[in-house]
């Protein structure tokens, strides 16, 4: 039980995609939780905003994450039920490219290893099923019916609103400036006041390495762009008629999905433009170099594979993602401070897992068994330095 308004069981630093889920899962377990964010909750400055984030059960780049996607889908469904609004749009997913591409091979491996339902299609069969696709004849595609997309802004909102119903407190526009832990508690200093908690959870996205010194060399924030296009034939590119997709060609890999909200037909490149020296200086306005990349790389390739989907440019969105060196996540206690738990380094692919990461972070705080294997997310693999 809270003894004063500055004392909590757990303080969550950063209420974005992952932090909002942590606040929710901790509050559901009856803990007295405070979530702090330096900006709006939800905000459009960190990594968790916009109309869609893809969720692919095949997860062709890391098939060992299939159980984690499965658990995430089941958690999104429970959240939807509790919130009473649709969060997950099951469009199905397509992974396509030359037969020997990592995308097609990885996707087939995930489907066979984990017994997922799928169809292995030629480029012609894919166009018959989804007329929006016009891929080269030599491409193959794996269609898996269970994936789709989720709306990140709405998911953050759902987690936070339900967390509050379970008794959590959240403060927007309150910045954590420092913290210090002792054997039994952690003191958290913000730009408004000082709090005490038994545990803290650091889910500060691109700012995590500013709050956790020993992760300074491990986490790198990157600036990425994603394009939105106006389809010529709108009905072929809605969430009811068109799947989310990954495509690999000789040059690069792309991802995207149906027009959702105000974003238009989504088409992005799986690469990072440049690293962000200081996330506090991140300027979301597109640079001239990014506009040029939108016109050439993004629009030209979107038109090549989806001639009816990318009639004109609708928008260019910039965002930060935060990578670890091996692009696996960090969800662990700090070796130097066992009452500090970190969820970070989601390497441009974390949103689909945010509900699960919230659950795993709550498991670490409450020392509960986790539904999935978390050894992949061990912090020790980076040989962190003592604080
Ligand atoms: C364009 C784009 C497309 C993507 N596509 C996909 C996709 O298709 N599928 C997928 O799964 N993932 C995708 N991702 C990745 C995914 O969105 C991220 O992995 C995820 O959103 C990371 O969430 P986070 O909670 O770590 O960070 P954030 O959501 O940014 O949360 C961090 C929060 O911490 C707060 N904070 C930081 N410092 C402080 C402080 N000192 N005090 C208080 N608050 C603080 C910030 O204000 C912020 O709200 C994409 C990302 C981008 C940018």
Short mmCIF file of N, CA, C and O and ligand atoms in Angstrom, two decimals, residues 12-20 35-49 52-56 59 148-150 152 156 171 173-178 189-190 202-208 210-211 222-226 255-256 266 280 317-322 329 343-354, ligand 1:
data_model
loop_
_atom_site.label_atom_id
_atom_site.label_comp_id
_atom_site.label_asym_id
_atom_site.label_seq_id
_atom_site.Cartn_x
_atom_site.Cartn_y
_atom_site.Cartn_z
N UNK A 12 7.81 3.19 -13.75
CA UNK A 12 8.17 2.86 -15.13
C UNK A 12 8.61 4.16 -15.80
O UNK A 12 7.84 5.13 -15.87
N UNK A 13 9.85 4.18 -16.27
CA UNK A 13 10.41 5.40 -16.87
C UNK A 13 10.25 5.31 -18.38
O UNK A 13 10.97 4.58 -19.04
N UNK A 14 9.29 6.06 -18.92
CA UNK A 14 9.00 6.02 -20.36
C UNK A 14 7.73 5.23 -20.61
O UNK A 14 7.71 4.01 -20.42
N UNK A 15 6.66 5.93 -21.01
CA UNK A 15 5.36 5.26 -21.24
C UNK A 15 5.05 5.30 -22.74
O UNK A 15 4.08 5.90 -23.18
N UNK A 16 5.93 4.68 -23.52
CA UNK A 16 5.69 4.53 -24.96
C UNK A 16 5.11 3.16 -25.22
O UNK A 16 4.30 2.64 -24.44
N UNK A 17 5.54 2.54 -26.34
CA UNK A 17 5.00 1.22 -26.70
C UNK A 17 5.22 0.20 -25.61
O UNK A 17 4.27 -0.44 -25.12
N UNK A 18 6.45 0.02 -25.18
CA UNK A 18 6.77 -1.04 -24.22
C UNK A 18 6.38 -0.63 -22.80
O UNK A 18 5.82 -1.42 -22.05
N UNK A 19 6.69 0.63 -22.45
CA UNK A 19 6.40 1.11 -21.08
C UNK A 19 4.91 1.06 -20.76
O UNK A 19 4.53 0.70 -19.65
N UNK A 20 4.07 1.42 -21.73
CA UNK A 20 2.62 1.42 -21.45
C UNK A 20 2.16 -0.01 -21.15
O UNK A 20 1.31 -0.23 -20.28
N UNK A 35 3.79 5.54 -13.92
CA UNK A 35 4.45 5.63 -15.23
C UNK A 35 4.74 7.08 -15.53
O UNK A 35 3.86 7.94 -15.41
N UNK A 36 5.99 7.37 -15.93
CA UNK A 36 6.39 8.75 -16.20
C UNK A 36 6.81 8.90 -17.65
O UNK A 36 7.60 8.08 -18.16
N UNK A 37 6.32 9.92 -18.32
CA UNK A 37 6.82 10.19 -19.67
C UNK A 37 7.12 11.67 -19.82
O UNK A 37 6.38 12.52 -19.32
N UNK A 38 8.20 11.95 -20.55
CA UNK A 38 8.62 13.33 -20.74
C UNK A 38 7.69 14.09 -21.71
O UNK A 38 7.68 15.32 -21.72
N UNK A 39 6.94 13.34 -22.55
CA UNK A 39 6.07 13.97 -23.56
C UNK A 39 4.63 13.54 -23.33
O UNK A 39 4.30 12.99 -22.29
N UNK A 40 3.79 13.75 -24.37
CA UNK A 40 2.39 13.28 -24.30
C UNK A 40 2.36 11.77 -24.16
O UNK A 40 3.28 11.08 -24.61
N UNK A 41 1.28 11.26 -23.62
CA UNK A 41 1.03 9.80 -23.59
C UNK A 41 -0.28 9.56 -24.35
O UNK A 41 -1.33 9.96 -23.84
N UNK A 42 -0.26 8.93 -25.53
CA UNK A 42 0.89 8.60 -26.37
C UNK A 42 1.46 9.86 -27.04
O UNK A 42 0.77 10.86 -27.14
N UNK A 43 2.72 9.75 -27.52
CA UNK A 43 3.32 10.89 -28.24
C UNK A 43 3.77 10.47 -29.63
O UNK A 43 3.83 9.29 -29.95
N UNK A 44 4.09 11.47 -30.45
CA UNK A 44 4.51 11.16 -31.82
C UNK A 44 5.98 11.51 -32.03
O UNK A 44 6.42 11.80 -33.13
N UNK A 45 6.76 11.50 -30.92
CA UNK A 45 8.18 11.84 -31.03
C UNK A 45 9.05 10.59 -30.90
O UNK A 45 10.05 10.46 -31.60
N UNK A 46 8.65 9.64 -30.05
CA UNK A 46 9.44 8.40 -29.89
C UNK A 46 9.24 7.46 -31.06
O UNK A 46 9.20 7.88 -32.22
N UNK A 47 9.07 6.16 -30.74
CA UNK A 47 9.01 5.14 -31.81
C UNK A 47 7.62 4.56 -32.01
O UNK A 47 7.43 3.78 -32.93
N UNK A 48 6.66 4.92 -31.16
CA UNK A 48 5.39 4.17 -31.15
C UNK A 48 4.21 5.05 -31.54
O UNK A 48 3.35 5.36 -30.72
N UNK A 49 4.19 5.46 -32.79
CA UNK A 49 3.08 6.32 -33.24
C UNK A 49 2.74 6.00 -34.68
O UNK A 49 3.46 5.28 -35.36
N UNK A 52 -0.02 2.09 -38.22
CA UNK A 52 0.14 0.62 -38.27
C UNK A 52 1.56 0.17 -37.95
O UNK A 52 2.53 0.85 -38.26
N UNK A 53 1.64 -0.98 -37.30
CA UNK A 53 2.89 -1.72 -37.12
C UNK A 53 2.58 -3.16 -37.52
O UNK A 53 1.57 -3.73 -37.06
N UNK A 54 3.44 -3.74 -38.35
CA UNK A 54 3.21 -5.09 -38.86
C UNK A 54 3.43 -6.15 -37.79
O UNK A 54 4.33 -6.00 -36.95
N UNK A 55 2.61 -7.18 -37.87
CA UNK A 55 2.83 -8.34 -37.00
C UNK A 55 2.76 -9.57 -37.89
O UNK A 55 1.73 -9.89 -38.44
N UNK A 56 3.94 -10.21 -38.06
CA UNK A 56 4.04 -11.38 -38.96
C UNK A 56 4.37 -12.60 -38.12
O UNK A 56 5.42 -12.64 -37.47
N UNK A 59 7.73 -14.23 -39.10
CA UNK A 59 8.94 -13.58 -38.60
C UNK A 59 10.20 -14.15 -39.26
O UNK A 59 11.11 -14.65 -38.58
N UNK A 148 -0.94 -9.57 -39.46
CA UNK A 148 -1.64 -8.38 -39.92
C UNK A 148 -0.96 -7.13 -39.40
O UNK A 148 0.26 -7.03 -39.44
N UNK A 149 -1.74 -6.21 -38.87
CA UNK A 149 -1.12 -5.01 -38.28
C UNK A 149 -1.91 -4.56 -37.07
O UNK A 149 -3.07 -4.92 -36.88
N UNK A 150 -1.22 -3.77 -36.24
CA UNK A 150 -1.85 -3.17 -35.07
C UNK A 150 -1.61 -1.66 -35.15
O UNK A 150 -0.64 -1.20 -35.77
N UNK A 152 -0.37 1.46 -33.42
CA UNK A 152 0.46 1.70 -32.23
C UNK A 152 -0.09 2.77 -31.29
O UNK A 152 -0.07 2.58 -30.07
N UNK A 156 -1.07 1.96 -27.31
CA UNK A 156 -0.51 2.65 -26.14
C UNK A 156 -1.66 3.19 -25.30
O UNK A 156 -1.71 3.01 -24.07
N UNK A 171 1.99 10.00 -15.36
CA UNK A 171 2.23 11.44 -15.47
C UNK A 171 2.91 11.72 -16.80
O UNK A 171 4.02 11.24 -17.04
N UNK A 173 4.56 14.60 -19.46
CA UNK A 173 5.34 15.84 -19.31
C UNK A 173 6.05 15.92 -17.96
O UNK A 173 6.03 16.95 -17.28
N UNK A 174 6.61 14.80 -17.56
CA UNK A 174 7.47 14.78 -16.37
C UNK A 174 8.70 13.95 -16.75
O UNK A 174 8.58 12.75 -17.04
N UNK A 175 9.84 14.60 -16.75
CA UNK A 175 11.07 13.96 -17.26
C UNK A 175 11.89 13.40 -16.11
O UNK A 175 12.16 14.11 -15.13
N UNK A 176 12.32 12.14 -16.26
CA UNK A 176 13.25 11.57 -15.28
C UNK A 176 14.63 12.14 -15.58
O UNK A 176 15.12 12.05 -16.71
N UNK A 177 15.25 12.75 -14.57
CA UNK A 177 16.58 13.31 -14.79
C UNK A 177 17.68 12.45 -14.19
O UNK A 177 18.81 12.47 -14.66
N UNK A 178 17.33 11.64 -13.18
CA UNK A 178 18.36 10.78 -12.59
C UNK A 178 17.68 9.72 -11.72
O UNK A 178 16.51 9.86 -11.36
N UNK A 189 14.58 10.84 -9.56
CA UNK A 189 14.46 12.30 -9.55
C UNK A 189 13.92 12.76 -10.89
O UNK A 189 14.43 12.38 -11.95
N UNK A 190 12.86 13.56 -10.85
CA UNK A 190 12.32 14.10 -12.09
C UNK A 190 12.48 15.62 -12.11
O UNK A 190 12.96 16.20 -11.12
N UNK A 202 13.00 0.55 -16.82
CA UNK A 202 13.44 1.59 -17.76
C UNK A 202 13.01 1.17 -19.16
O UNK A 202 13.50 0.19 -19.71
N UNK A 203 12.06 1.92 -19.72
CA UNK A 203 11.55 1.64 -21.07
C UNK A 203 11.55 2.98 -21.82
O UNK A 203 10.51 3.46 -22.26
N UNK A 204 12.72 3.57 -21.94
CA UNK A 204 12.82 4.94 -22.45
C UNK A 204 13.19 4.98 -23.93
O UNK A 204 13.63 6.02 -24.43
N UNK A 205 13.03 3.88 -24.65
CA UNK A 205 13.22 3.87 -26.10
C UNK A 205 14.57 4.43 -26.50
O UNK A 205 15.62 4.02 -25.98
N UNK A 206 14.55 5.39 -27.41
CA UNK A 206 15.78 5.97 -27.95
C UNK A 206 16.59 6.76 -26.91
O UNK A 206 17.72 7.16 -27.18
N UNK A 207 15.98 6.98 -25.74
CA UNK A 207 16.66 7.76 -24.68
C UNK A 207 17.24 6.83 -23.60
O UNK A 207 17.83 7.32 -22.63
N UNK A 208 17.08 5.53 -23.73
CA UNK A 208 17.45 4.62 -22.64
C UNK A 208 18.92 4.76 -22.24
O UNK A 208 19.26 4.78 -21.06
N UNK A 210 20.71 7.24 -22.23
CA UNK A 210 20.98 8.46 -21.45
C UNK A 210 20.63 8.24 -19.97
O UNK A 210 21.15 8.92 -19.11
N UNK A 211 19.74 7.26 -19.72
CA UNK A 211 19.34 6.97 -18.33
C UNK A 211 20.13 5.82 -17.74
O UNK A 211 20.20 5.68 -16.52
N UNK A 222 18.55 5.16 -34.37
CA UNK A 222 18.66 5.45 -35.81
C UNK A 222 17.43 6.22 -36.26
O UNK A 222 16.34 6.05 -35.71
N UNK A 223 17.62 6.95 -37.32
CA UNK A 223 16.53 7.70 -37.94
C UNK A 223 16.05 6.91 -39.14
O UNK A 223 16.87 6.50 -39.97
N UNK A 224 14.76 6.65 -39.23
CA UNK A 224 14.22 5.90 -40.38
C UNK A 224 13.08 6.67 -41.01
O UNK A 224 12.49 7.55 -40.37
N UNK A 225 12.79 6.33 -42.27
CA UNK A 225 11.64 6.97 -42.94
C UNK A 225 10.71 5.88 -43.48
O UNK A 225 11.14 4.77 -43.76
N UNK A 226 9.45 6.24 -43.62
CA UNK A 226 8.50 5.33 -44.25
C UNK A 226 7.57 6.17 -45.13
O UNK A 226 7.22 7.30 -44.79
N UNK A 255 9.00 -3.37 -46.79
CA UNK A 255 7.84 -3.87 -46.04
C UNK A 255 6.71 -2.88 -46.24
O UNK A 255 6.93 -1.73 -46.66
N UNK A 256 5.50 -3.32 -45.93
CA UNK A 256 4.38 -2.38 -46.04
C UNK A 256 3.06 -3.08 -45.80
O UNK A 256 3.01 -4.22 -45.35
N UNK A 266 1.17 1.81 -47.36
CA UNK A 266 2.45 1.93 -46.63
C UNK A 266 3.56 1.19 -47.37
O UNK A 266 3.37 0.02 -47.75
N UNK A 280 17.51 13.85 -27.98
CA UNK A 280 16.86 15.11 -27.58
C UNK A 280 16.88 16.14 -28.70
O UNK A 280 16.13 17.11 -28.67
N UNK A 317 7.08 9.90 -43.40
CA UNK A 317 7.12 9.93 -41.94
C UNK A 317 8.52 9.60 -41.47
O UNK A 317 9.15 8.66 -41.99
N UNK A 318 9.02 10.34 -40.50
CA UNK A 318 10.32 10.04 -39.92
C UNK A 318 10.10 9.53 -38.50
O UNK A 318 9.11 9.87 -37.86
N UNK A 319 11.03 8.72 -38.03
CA UNK A 319 10.83 8.09 -36.72
C UNK A 319 12.19 7.60 -36.21
O UNK A 319 13.12 7.43 -37.01
N UNK A 320 12.29 7.33 -34.91
CA UNK A 320 13.53 6.74 -34.37
C UNK A 320 13.31 5.27 -34.04
O UNK A 320 12.24 4.89 -33.57
N UNK A 321 14.33 4.46 -34.29
CA UNK A 321 14.36 3.08 -33.80
C UNK A 321 15.68 2.93 -33.05
O UNK A 321 16.62 3.69 -33.31
N UNK A 322 15.78 1.96 -32.15
CA UNK A 322 17.00 1.82 -31.34
C UNK A 322 17.53 0.40 -31.44
O UNK A 322 16.83 -0.55 -31.07
N UNK A 329 16.65 -8.15 -28.50
CA UNK A 329 16.24 -7.14 -27.52
C UNK A 329 17.00 -7.29 -26.19
O UNK A 329 17.69 -8.28 -25.96
N UNK A 343 13.89 -2.68 -20.48
CA UNK A 343 13.31 -3.21 -21.73
C UNK A 343 13.70 -2.25 -22.83
O UNK A 343 13.16 -1.14 -22.90
N UNK A 344 14.66 -2.64 -23.66
CA UNK A 344 15.20 -1.67 -24.63
C UNK A 344 15.79 -2.38 -25.85
O UNK A 344 15.88 -3.60 -25.90
N UNK A 345 16.20 -1.57 -26.83
CA UNK A 345 16.90 -2.10 -28.01
C UNK A 345 15.99 -2.94 -28.88
O UNK A 345 16.40 -4.00 -29.37
N UNK A 346 14.80 -2.45 -29.15
CA UNK A 346 13.83 -3.27 -29.89
C UNK A 346 14.09 -3.26 -31.41
O UNK A 346 13.33 -3.83 -32.18
N UNK A 347 15.17 -2.62 -31.81
CA UNK A 347 15.80 -2.79 -33.12
C UNK A 347 14.83 -2.73 -34.31
O UNK A 347 14.93 -3.52 -35.26
N UNK A 348 13.87 -1.81 -34.22
CA UNK A 348 12.98 -1.57 -35.36
C UNK A 348 11.93 -2.64 -35.57
O UNK A 348 11.24 -2.65 -36.60
N UNK A 349 11.76 -3.56 -34.60
CA UNK A 349 10.78 -4.64 -34.80
C UNK A 349 10.03 -4.97 -33.51
O UNK A 349 9.49 -6.07 -33.38
N UNK A 350 9.99 -4.00 -32.59
CA UNK A 350 9.49 -4.33 -31.24
C UNK A 350 8.02 -4.12 -31.00
O UNK A 350 7.48 -4.68 -30.05
N UNK A 351 7.34 -3.32 -31.85
CA UNK A 351 5.98 -2.96 -31.42
C UNK A 351 5.05 -4.15 -31.33
O UNK A 351 4.25 -4.26 -30.41
N UNK A 352 5.15 -5.05 -32.30
CA UNK A 352 4.24 -6.22 -32.29
C UNK A 352 4.36 -6.99 -30.98
O UNK A 352 3.43 -7.62 -30.53
N UNK A 353 5.57 -6.93 -30.35
CA UNK A 353 5.82 -7.66 -29.12
C UNK A 353 5.55 -6.82 -27.87
O UNK A 353 5.84 -7.28 -26.76
N UNK A 354 5.09 -5.58 -28.03
CA UNK A 354 5.10 -4.70 -26.84
C UNK A 354 4.23 -5.28 -25.72
O UNK A 354 4.61 -5.20 -24.55
C1 LIG B 1 8.77 3.80 -39.08
C2 LIG B 1 8.78 2.64 -38.14
C3 LIG B 1 8.18 1.45 -38.52
C4 LIG B 1 8.19 0.36 -37.64
N1 LIG B 1 7.56 -0.79 -38.02
C5 LIG B 1 7.42 -1.79 -37.13
C6 LIG B 1 6.62 -2.90 -37.46
O1 LIG B 1 6.06 -2.99 -38.56
N2 LIG B 1 6.47 -3.90 -36.53
C7 LIG B 1 7.07 -3.81 -35.30
O2 LIG B 1 6.91 -4.74 -34.49
N3 LIG B 1 7.85 -2.76 -34.96
C8 LIG B 1 8.03 -1.75 -35.84
N4 LIG B 1 8.77 -0.65 -35.51
C9 LIG B 1 9.51 -0.63 -34.24
C10 LIG B 1 8.65 -0.31 -33.04
O3 LIG B 1 7.78 0.75 -33.33
C11 LIG B 1 9.57 0.00 -31.87
O4 LIG B 1 10.42 -1.13 -31.63
C12 LIG B 1 8.79 0.27 -30.59
O5 LIG B 1 7.78 1.22 -30.85
C13 LIG B 1 9.74 0.75 -29.49
O6 LIG B 1 8.98 1.15 -28.36
P1 LIG B 1 9.68 1.76 -27.07
O7 LIG B 1 8.68 1.72 -25.98
O8 LIG B 1 11.02 1.12 -26.86
O9 LIG B 1 10.00 3.28 -27.45
P2 LIG B 1 9.00 4.54 -27.38
O10 LIG B 1 7.65 4.16 -27.80
O11 LIG B 1 9.68 5.65 -28.10
O12 LIG B 1 8.90 4.87 -25.83
C14 LIG B 1 9.92 5.48 -25.09
C15 LIG B 1 9.25 6.54 -24.24
O13 LIG B 1 10.15 6.94 -23.22
C16 LIG B 1 9.96 8.31 -22.98
N5 LIG B 1 11.16 8.83 -22.30
C17 LIG B 1 12.43 8.81 -22.74
N6 LIG B 1 13.28 9.36 -21.86
C18 LIG B 1 12.51 9.76 -20.81
C19 LIG B 1 12.80 10.40 -19.57
N7 LIG B 1 14.04 10.77 -19.24
N8 LIG B 1 11.77 10.68 -18.75
C20 LIG B 1 10.49 10.32 -19.06
N9 LIG B 1 10.17 9.72 -20.22
C21 LIG B 1 11.16 9.42 -21.08
C22 LIG B 1 9.76 8.87 -24.39
O14 LIG B 1 9.13 10.14 -24.37
C23 LIG B 1 8.90 7.79 -25.03
O15 LIG B 1 7.52 8.06 -24.93
C24 LIG B 1 8.81 0.46 -36.37
C25 LIG B 1 9.41 1.66 -35.99
C26 LIG B 1 9.37 2.75 -36.85
C27 LIG B 1 9.98 4.02 -36.39
#
